[in-house]
mmCIF file of C-alpha atoms and ligand atoms in Angstrom:
data_model
loop_
_atom_site.group_PDB
_atom_site.id
_atom_site.type_symbol
_atom_site.label_atom_id
_atom_site.label_comp_id
_atom_site.label_asym_id
_atom_site.label_seq_id
_atom_site.Cartn_x
_atom_site.Cartn_y
_atom_site.Cartn_z
ATOM 1 C CA UNK J 7 -18.870 10.829 7.349
ATOM 2 C CA UNK J 8 -19.477 7.419 8.916
ATOM 3 C CA UNK J 9 -16.994 4.555 8.568
ATOM 4 C CA UNK J 10 -18.167 2.565 11.580
ATOM 5 C CA UNK J 11 -18.119 -1.175 10.931
ATOM 6 C CA UNK J 12 -16.901 -0.746 7.368
ATOM 7 C CA UNK J 13 -14.586 -3.251 5.669
ATOM 8 C CA UNK J 14 -11.525 -1.907 3.860
ATOM 9 C CA UNK J 15 -11.190 -4.343 0.965
ATOM 10 C CA UNK J 16 -10.440 -2.261 -2.133
ATOM 11 C CA UNK J 17 -9.510 1.389 -2.505
ATOM 12 C CA UNK J 18 -12.072 1.405 -5.338
ATOM 13 C CA UNK J 19 -14.782 1.240 -2.657
ATOM 14 C CA UNK J 20 -13.844 4.766 -1.499
ATOM 15 C CA UNK J 21 -14.860 8.087 -3.024
ATOM 16 C CA UNK J 22 -12.458 11.008 -3.246
ATOM 17 C CA UNK J 23 -14.360 12.765 -0.438
ATOM 18 C CA UNK J 24 -13.967 9.700 1.781
ATOM 19 C CA UNK J 25 -10.258 9.396 0.987
ATOM 20 C CA UNK J 26 -9.711 13.098 1.741
ATOM 21 C CA UNK J 27 -11.572 12.665 5.036
ATOM 22 C CA UNK J 28 -9.306 9.734 6.007
ATOM 23 C CA UNK J 29 -6.197 11.758 5.088
ATOM 24 C CA UNK J 30 -7.437 14.680 7.230
ATOM 25 C CA UNK J 31 -8.123 12.306 10.099
ATOM 26 C CA UNK J 32 -4.612 10.842 9.714
ATOM 27 C CA UNK J 33 -3.186 14.340 10.153
ATOM 28 C CA UNK J 34 -4.935 14.635 13.503
ATOM 29 C CA UNK J 35 -3.365 11.292 14.556
ATOM 30 C CA UNK J 36 0.200 12.705 14.294
ATOM 31 C CA UNK J 37 0.174 14.186 17.810
ATOM 32 C CA UNK J 38 -1.803 11.254 19.272
ATOM 33 C CA UNK J 39 0.819 8.872 17.839
ATOM 34 C CA UNK J 40 3.481 10.695 19.850
ATOM 35 C CA UNK J 41 1.690 10.792 23.196
ATOM 36 C CA UNK J 42 -0.699 7.804 22.973
ATOM 37 C CA UNK J 43 -4.412 7.691 23.843
ATOM 38 C CA UNK J 44 -7.189 5.475 25.179
ATOM 39 C CA UNK J 45 -9.597 5.990 22.257
ATOM 40 C CA UNK J 46 -9.802 2.233 21.575
ATOM 41 C CA UNK J 47 -9.323 0.927 25.108
ATOM 42 C CA UNK J 48 -10.978 -2.498 25.437
ATOM 43 C CA UNK J 49 -10.901 -3.161 21.673
ATOM 44 C CA UNK J 50 -8.879 -5.993 20.125
ATOM 45 C CA UNK J 51 -7.241 -6.122 16.712
ATOM 46 C CA UNK J 52 -6.397 -9.549 15.261
ATOM 47 C CA UNK J 53 -3.615 -9.619 12.681
ATOM 48 C CA UNK J 54 -3.851 -12.698 10.432
ATOM 49 C CA UNK J 55 -0.823 -12.796 8.169
ATOM 50 C CA UNK J 56 -0.516 -15.703 5.748
ATOM 51 C CA UNK J 57 2.380 -13.971 3.951
ATOM 52 C CA UNK J 58 5.561 -12.317 5.245
ATOM 53 C CA UNK J 59 5.381 -8.713 6.423
ATOM 54 C CA UNK J 60 7.421 -6.289 8.469
ATOM 55 C CA UNK J 61 5.742 -2.913 8.061
ATOM 56 C CA UNK J 62 2.065 -3.656 7.580
ATOM 57 C CA UNK J 63 1.624 -6.069 10.469
ATOM 58 C CA UNK J 64 3.795 -4.208 12.949
ATOM 59 C CA UNK J 65 2.354 -0.802 12.062
ATOM 60 C CA UNK J 66 -1.202 -2.102 12.473
ATOM 61 C CA UNK J 67 -0.212 -3.467 15.869
ATOM 62 C CA UNK J 68 1.628 -0.290 16.875
ATOM 63 C CA UNK J 69 -1.329 1.819 15.696
ATOM 64 C CA UNK J 70 -3.734 -0.219 17.846
ATOM 65 C CA UNK J 71 -1.463 -0.002 20.899
ATOM 66 C CA UNK J 72 -1.062 3.762 20.484
ATOM 67 C CA UNK J 73 -4.868 4.055 20.553
ATOM 68 C CA UNK J 74 -5.074 2.105 23.813
ATOM 69 C CA UNK J 75 -6.321 -1.130 22.247
ATOM 70 C CA UNK J 76 -4.790 -4.619 22.287
ATOM 71 C CA UNK J 77 -3.638 -7.035 19.622
ATOM 72 C CA UNK J 78 -3.596 -10.770 19.007
ATOM 73 C CA UNK J 79 -2.632 -12.653 15.888
ATOM 74 C CA UNK J 80 -0.188 -14.711 13.909
ATOM 75 C CA UNK J 81 2.545 -13.945 11.423
ATOM 76 C CA UNK J 82 3.016 -17.515 10.258
ATOM 77 C CA UNK J 83 -0.024 -19.596 9.315
ATOM 78 C CA UNK J 84 2.104 -22.738 9.656
ATOM 79 C CA UNK J 85 1.773 -22.537 13.431
ATOM 80 C CA UNK J 86 -2.031 -22.314 13.253
ATOM 81 C CA UNK J 87 -4.692 -24.928 12.503
ATOM 82 C CA UNK J 88 -4.450 -23.977 8.838
ATOM 83 C CA UNK J 89 -1.567 -26.454 8.917
ATOM 84 C CA UNK J 90 -4.142 -29.140 9.827
ATOM 85 C CA UNK J 91 -6.272 -28.177 6.848
ATOM 86 C CA UNK J 92 -8.621 -25.530 8.280
ATOM 87 C CA UNK J 93 -9.916 -23.220 5.570
ATOM 88 C CA UNK J 94 -9.975 -19.407 5.525
ATOM 89 C CA UNK J 95 -13.701 -19.040 6.210
ATOM 90 C CA UNK J 96 -13.571 -21.292 9.300
ATOM 91 C CA UNK J 97 -10.476 -19.466 10.532
ATOM 92 C CA UNK J 98 -12.281 -16.124 10.139
ATOM 93 C CA UNK J 99 -15.438 -17.457 11.862
ATOM 94 C CA UNK J 100 -13.221 -18.456 14.766
ATOM 95 C CA UNK J 101 -11.150 -15.300 15.115
ATOM 96 C CA UNK J 102 -14.187 -12.987 14.891
ATOM 97 C CA UNK J 103 -15.050 -14.327 18.364
ATOM 98 C CA UNK J 104 -11.768 -13.077 19.774
ATOM 99 C CA UNK J 105 -11.384 -9.659 18.109
ATOM 100 C CA UNK J 106 -13.300 -6.490 17.186
ATOM 101 C CA UNK J 107 -11.480 -6.053 13.875
ATOM 102 C CA UNK J 108 -9.204 -8.192 11.674
ATOM 103 C CA UNK J 109 -6.254 -7.175 9.477
ATOM 104 C CA UNK J 110 -5.739 -9.935 6.909
ATOM 105 C CA UNK J 111 -2.852 -10.576 4.533
ATOM 106 C CA UNK J 112 -3.260 -13.557 2.256
ATOM 107 C CA UNK J 113 -1.614 -14.738 -0.994
ATOM 108 C CA UNK J 114 -4.925 -15.310 -2.784
ATOM 109 C CA UNK J 115 -6.604 -12.527 -4.722
ATOM 110 C CA UNK J 116 -10.136 -12.106 -3.452
ATOM 111 C CA UNK J 117 -9.179 -13.412 -0.002
ATOM 112 C CA UNK J 118 -10.111 -10.202 1.840
ATOM 113 C CA UNK J 119 -13.450 -10.021 0.035
ATOM 114 C CA UNK J 120 -14.181 -13.645 0.888
ATOM 115 C CA UNK J 121 -13.199 -13.056 4.526
ATOM 116 C CA UNK J 122 -15.532 -10.041 4.718
ATOM 117 C CA UNK J 123 -18.430 -12.166 3.497
ATOM 118 C CA UNK J 124 -17.992 -14.509 6.452
ATOM 119 C CA UNK J 125 -16.905 -12.100 9.161
ATOM 120 C CA UNK J 126 -19.142 -10.348 11.685
ATOM 121 C CA UNK J 127 -16.289 -7.929 12.440
ATOM 122 C CA UNK J 128 -14.687 -5.510 9.943
ATOM 123 C CA UNK J 129 -11.900 -6.834 7.702
ATOM 124 C CA UNK J 130 -8.963 -4.632 6.759
ATOM 125 C CA UNK J 131 -7.206 -5.885 3.635
ATOM 126 C CA UNK J 132 -3.495 -5.871 4.483
ATOM 127 C CA UNK J 133 -2.559 -7.272 1.056
ATOM 128 C CA UNK J 134 -4.497 -9.728 -1.108
ATOM 129 C CA UNK J 135 -2.105 -11.542 -3.442
ATOM 130 C CA UNK J 136 -0.966 -9.387 -6.342
ATOM 131 C CA UNK J 137 -4.314 -7.619 -6.333
ATOM 132 C CA UNK J 138 -4.560 -4.770 -3.809
ATOM 133 C CA UNK J 139 -3.083 -3.199 -0.697
ATOM 134 C CA UNK J 140 -5.539 -0.396 0.095
ATOM 135 C CA UNK J 141 -4.155 0.739 3.464
ATOM 136 C CA UNK J 142 -0.750 1.182 1.807
ATOM 137 C CA UNK J 143 -2.430 3.429 -0.786
ATOM 138 C CA UNK J 144 -3.903 5.609 1.981
ATOM 139 C CA UNK J 145 -0.414 6.065 3.455
ATOM 140 C CA UNK J 146 1.115 6.724 0.023
ATOM 141 C CA UNK J 147 -1.463 9.443 -0.653
ATOM 142 C CA UNK J 148 -0.958 10.853 2.829
ATOM 143 C CA UNK J 149 2.810 10.994 2.240
ATOM 144 C CA UNK J 150 2.383 12.786 -1.094
ATOM 145 C CA UNK J 151 -0.025 15.307 0.484
ATOM 146 C CA UNK J 152 2.239 15.870 3.485
ATOM 147 C CA UNK J 153 5.403 16.303 1.421
ATOM 148 C CA UNK J 154 4.006 18.268 -1.531
ATOM 149 C CA UNK J 155 1.124 20.060 0.204
ATOM 150 C CA UNK J 156 -1.320 18.735 -2.406
ATOM 151 C CA UNK J 157 -2.066 15.845 -4.748
ATOM 152 C CA UNK J 158 -3.935 17.666 -7.520
ATOM 153 C CA UNK J 159 -1.697 19.139 -10.203
ATOM 154 C CA UNK J 160 1.214 16.735 -9.685
ATOM 155 C CA UNK J 161 3.013 14.546 -12.190
ATOM 156 C CA UNK J 162 3.408 11.155 -10.548
ATOM 157 C CA UNK J 163 5.367 8.166 -11.879
ATOM 158 C CA UNK J 164 4.739 4.580 -10.770
ATOM 159 C CA UNK J 165 7.858 2.632 -11.682
ATOM 160 C CA UNK J 166 8.832 -1.040 -11.722
ATOM 161 C CA UNK J 167 6.643 -4.103 -11.405
ATOM 162 C CA UNK J 168 3.208 -2.729 -12.236
ATOM 163 C CA UNK J 169 1.860 -6.160 -13.084
ATOM 164 C CA UNK J 170 2.373 -8.017 -9.824
ATOM 165 C CA UNK J 171 2.815 -5.076 -7.414
ATOM 166 C CA UNK J 172 -0.365 -4.758 -5.354
ATOM 167 C CA UNK J 173 0.580 -1.373 -3.898
ATOM 168 C CA UNK J 174 0.694 0.269 -7.336
ATOM 169 C CA UNK J 175 -2.720 -1.161 -8.233
ATOM 170 C CA UNK J 176 -4.378 0.395 -5.189
ATOM 171 C CA UNK J 177 -2.427 3.631 -5.591
ATOM 172 C CA UNK J 178 -3.311 3.957 -9.291
ATOM 173 C CA UNK J 179 -7.022 3.527 -8.511
ATOM 174 C CA UNK J 180 -6.802 6.179 -5.796
ATOM 175 C CA UNK J 181 -4.743 8.650 -7.847
ATOM 176 C CA UNK J 182 -7.277 8.454 -10.662
ATOM 177 C CA UNK J 183 -9.682 10.362 -8.396
ATOM 178 C CA UNK J 184 -7.305 13.353 -8.399
ATOM 179 C CA UNK J 185 -6.380 15.789 -11.107
ATOM 180 C CA UNK J 186 -2.911 14.417 -11.867
ATOM 181 C CA UNK J 187 -0.747 13.200 -14.726
ATOM 182 C CA UNK J 188 0.171 9.547 -14.211
ATOM 183 C CA UNK J 189 3.333 8.031 -15.701
ATOM 184 C CA UNK J 190 3.401 4.228 -15.765
ATOM 185 C CA UNK J 191 7.011 3.152 -16.231
ATOM 186 C CA UNK J 192 7.732 -0.556 -16.584
ATOM 187 C CA UNK J 193 9.122 -3.154 -18.965
ATOM 188 C CA UNK J 194 6.548 -4.319 -21.495
ATOM 189 C CA UNK J 195 6.017 -7.638 -19.668
ATOM 190 C CA UNK J 196 5.352 -5.911 -16.332
ATOM 191 C CA UNK J 197 2.906 -3.277 -17.532
ATOM 192 C CA UNK J 198 0.018 -2.133 -15.356
ATOM 193 C CA UNK J 199 -2.683 -4.795 -15.106
ATOM 194 C CA UNK J 200 -5.327 -4.447 -17.788
ATOM 195 C CA UNK J 201 -8.255 -4.229 -15.359
ATOM 196 C CA UNK J 202 -6.599 -1.387 -13.433
ATOM 197 C CA UNK J 203 -5.646 0.427 -16.629
ATOM 198 C CA UNK J 204 -9.152 0.083 -18.064
ATOM 199 C CA UNK J 205 -10.702 1.362 -14.866
ATOM 200 C CA UNK J 206 -8.563 4.525 -14.614
ATOM 201 C CA UNK J 207 -7.838 5.452 -18.236
ATOM 202 C CA UNK J 208 -10.840 7.710 -18.788
ATOM 203 C CA UNK J 209 -10.375 9.631 -15.554
ATOM 204 C CA UNK J 210 -6.788 10.906 -15.863
ATOM 205 C CA UNK J 211 -4.023 11.529 -18.336
ATOM 206 C CA UNK J 212 -1.724 8.475 -18.534
ATOM 207 C CA UNK J 213 1.694 8.171 -20.169
ATOM 208 C CA UNK J 214 3.068 4.606 -20.493
ATOM 209 C CA UNK J 215 6.774 4.141 -21.169
ATOM 210 C CA UNK J 216 9.697 1.820 -20.504
ATOM 211 C CA UNK J 217 12.267 4.579 -20.263
ATOM 212 C CA UNK J 218 12.626 6.067 -16.786
ATOM 213 C CA UNK J 219 15.446 8.492 -17.676
ATOM 214 C CA UNK J 220 13.208 10.209 -20.222
ATOM 215 C CA UNK J 221 10.483 11.078 -17.704
ATOM 216 C CA UNK J 222 12.576 11.900 -14.620
ATOM 217 C CA UNK J 223 13.006 15.621 -15.471
ATOM 218 C CA UNK J 224 9.228 16.117 -15.702
ATOM 219 C CA UNK J 225 7.894 14.414 -12.614
ATOM 220 C CA UNK J 226 7.172 15.563 -9.033
ATOM 221 C CA UNK J 227 6.798 12.152 -7.389
ATOM 222 C CA UNK J 228 8.681 8.962 -8.250
ATOM 223 C CA UNK J 229 7.106 5.864 -6.679
ATOM 224 C CA UNK J 230 9.278 2.830 -7.346
ATOM 225 C CA UNK J 231 8.539 -0.785 -6.411
ATOM 226 C CA UNK J 232 10.605 -3.927 -6.249
ATOM 227 C CA UNK J 233 10.153 -6.641 -8.851
ATOM 228 C CA UNK J 234 7.830 -9.074 -7.029
ATOM 229 C CA UNK J 235 9.924 -12.242 -7.241
ATOM 230 C CA UNK J 236 7.409 -14.378 -5.336
ATOM 231 C CA UNK J 237 4.619 -13.718 -7.890
ATOM 232 C CA UNK J 238 6.490 -14.839 -11.027
ATOM 233 C CA UNK J 239 5.277 -18.225 -12.302
ATOM 234 C CA UNK J 240 8.692 -18.741 -13.938
ATOM 235 C CA UNK J 241 11.811 -17.749 -11.917
ATOM 236 C CA UNK J 242 13.886 -17.236 -15.083
ATOM 237 C CA UNK J 243 11.487 -14.428 -16.064
ATOM 238 C CA UNK J 244 12.171 -12.782 -12.701
ATOM 239 C CA UNK J 245 15.933 -12.908 -13.217
ATOM 240 C CA UNK J 246 15.494 -11.238 -16.619
ATOM 241 C CA UNK J 247 13.681 -8.323 -14.938
ATOM 242 C CA UNK J 248 15.765 -8.056 -11.766
ATOM 243 C CA UNK J 249 17.578 -4.726 -11.526
ATOM 244 C CA UNK J 250 15.762 -3.248 -14.525
ATOM 245 C CA UNK J 251 15.395 0.155 -12.802
ATOM 246 C CA UNK J 252 17.823 1.638 -10.333
ATOM 247 C CA UNK J 253 17.713 5.066 -8.719
ATOM 248 C CA UNK J 254 21.115 6.488 -7.763
ATOM 249 C CA UNK J 255 22.641 9.937 -7.281
ATOM 250 C CA UNK J 256 23.097 10.335 -11.043
ATOM 251 C CA UNK J 257 19.397 9.706 -11.583
ATOM 252 C CA UNK J 258 18.563 12.493 -9.127
ATOM 253 C CA UNK J 259 20.774 15.012 -10.968
ATOM 254 C CA UNK J 260 18.349 15.047 -13.890
ATOM 255 C CA UNK J 261 15.234 15.407 -11.713
ATOM 256 C CA UNK J 262 13.552 18.488 -10.229
ATOM 257 C CA UNK J 263 15.097 19.718 -6.963
ATOM 258 C CA UNK J 264 11.863 19.076 -5.128
ATOM 259 C CA UNK J 265 11.269 15.616 -6.637
ATOM 260 C CA UNK J 266 10.307 13.110 -3.933
ATOM 261 C CA UNK J 267 11.084 9.386 -4.039
ATOM 262 C CA UNK J 268 8.676 6.928 -2.454
ATOM 263 C CA UNK J 269 8.851 3.152 -2.118
ATOM 264 C CA UNK J 270 6.428 0.865 -0.249
ATOM 265 C CA UNK J 271 9.447 -1.222 0.907
ATOM 266 C CA UNK J 272 10.987 -3.724 1.211
ATOM 267 C CA UNK J 273 13.666 -2.470 -1.175
ATOM 268 C CA UNK J 274 15.927 -4.933 -2.950
ATOM 269 C CA UNK J 275 18.176 -3.104 -5.424
ATOM 270 C CA UNK J 276 15.903 -0.415 -6.904
ATOM 271 C CA UNK J 277 17.291 2.476 -4.851
ATOM 272 C CA UNK J 278 20.977 2.813 -4.129
ATOM 273 C CA UNK J 279 21.634 3.364 -0.400
ATOM 274 C CA UNK J 280 23.442 6.658 -1.133
ATOM 275 C CA UNK J 281 20.032 8.101 -2.102
ATOM 276 C CA UNK J 282 18.769 7.528 1.464
ATOM 277 C CA UNK J 283 20.674 10.618 2.639
ATOM 278 C CA UNK J 284 19.262 13.008 0.028
ATOM 279 C CA UNK J 285 16.297 15.351 0.645
ATOM 280 C CA UNK J 286 14.416 13.536 -2.115
ATOM 281 C CA UNK J 287 14.286 10.244 -0.197
ATOM 282 C CA UNK J 288 10.970 10.012 1.650
ATOM 283 C CA UNK J 289 10.495 6.253 1.938
ATOM 284 C CA UNK J 290 11.346 6.043 5.615
ATOM 285 C CA UNK J 291 9.007 8.957 6.402
ATOM 286 C CA UNK J 292 6.420 6.904 4.524
ATOM 287 C CA UNK J 293 6.891 4.187 7.159
ATOM 288 C CA UNK J 294 5.936 6.591 9.959
ATOM 289 C CA UNK J 295 2.952 7.753 7.951
ATOM 290 C CA UNK J 296 1.776 4.144 7.902
ATOM 291 C CA UNK J 297 1.214 4.347 11.644
ATOM 292 C CA UNK J 298 -0.901 7.494 11.595
ATOM 293 C CA UNK J 299 -2.977 6.379 8.618
ATOM 294 C CA UNK J 300 -3.664 2.994 10.220
ATOM 295 C CA UNK J 301 -4.533 4.734 13.493
ATOM 296 C CA UNK J 302 -7.057 6.826 11.561
ATOM 297 C CA UNK J 303 -8.557 3.761 9.869
ATOM 298 C CA UNK J 304 -8.817 1.788 13.114
ATOM 299 C CA UNK J 305 -10.403 4.670 15.004
ATOM 300 C CA UNK J 306 -12.894 5.439 12.212
ATOM 301 C CA UNK J 307 -13.943 1.822 11.651
ATOM 302 C CA UNK J 308 -14.149 1.056 15.375
ATOM 303 C CA UNK J 309 -15.738 4.423 16.279
ATOM 304 C CA UNK J 310 -17.312 4.085 19.724
HETATM 305 N N1 CP Q 15 4.797 -2.182 2.281
HETATM 306 C C1 CP Q 15 4.552 -3.401 2.809
HETATM 307 O O1 CP Q 15 3.489 -3.985 2.600
HETATM 308 O O2 CP Q 15 5.570 -3.902 3.571
HETATM 309 P P1 CP Q 15 5.527 -5.292 4.338
HETATM 310 O O3 CP Q 15 5.427 -6.372 3.288
HETATM 311 O O4 CP Q 15 6.806 -5.344 5.116
HETATM 312 O O5 CP Q 15 4.303 -5.303 5.207
#
């Protein structure tokens, strides 16, 4: 399978076979992540982050360094010439001269696609507005596979802000390629985006509900997201939704013993800190998995 030079814009651009290949490749990065390598020596990753990030930017950078490559970039567009009015396409046509690959996070939907149209070097979508976060979906799938030994046959709940949460959009697209039961748990006003729902509804069995307690006993994987405050056009609507779902030790009592809890992070108040010390909590393991998955993506796209 050849990924050389390929952009990673939407998870919808990947077949199940390609996703499985990337997950397999990520597995082989586990030992390389511990000892380091020179696979990408001489290559440069540029991280262009127009929105805040802790995990995505730093894990892309760590992944590149662990493969022997180098990184350049910015985490605050206000200290770049964007501040002087430079547009995204000119910024991309500049940075492609300095780097072999670009990881881009931008508040506008369609930004990664637009960047890829201008760029001579591959673009990795590190989050495009409320639309998609495909590399997060690869690490979410990898975490499920690693923890449960499989993806097919599982009952998986996506919980919280399914309207504005980009990670759940990419993950829902990807999960629809597997033989799973998908539970979409959210308040009515934060239901899964129509275009995502329409795209996946004929491929898998979907149960939509507002009531998390009702579904907890049935599920194998609980993937909860924060309510995306920064995407709400009206802040009062955010405050109505804030704290709508909360996982605590009582919640876990009604779930299966081998239920796993995932969260793309950052967490606000969706998971009580006492849950962090239970065997069900896998969200910090998910963070590590972000490194190996991004190592796999970088090495496949930059294959020498
Ligand atoms: N999961 C995720 O995208 O985290 P950051 O916003 O910290 O990159």
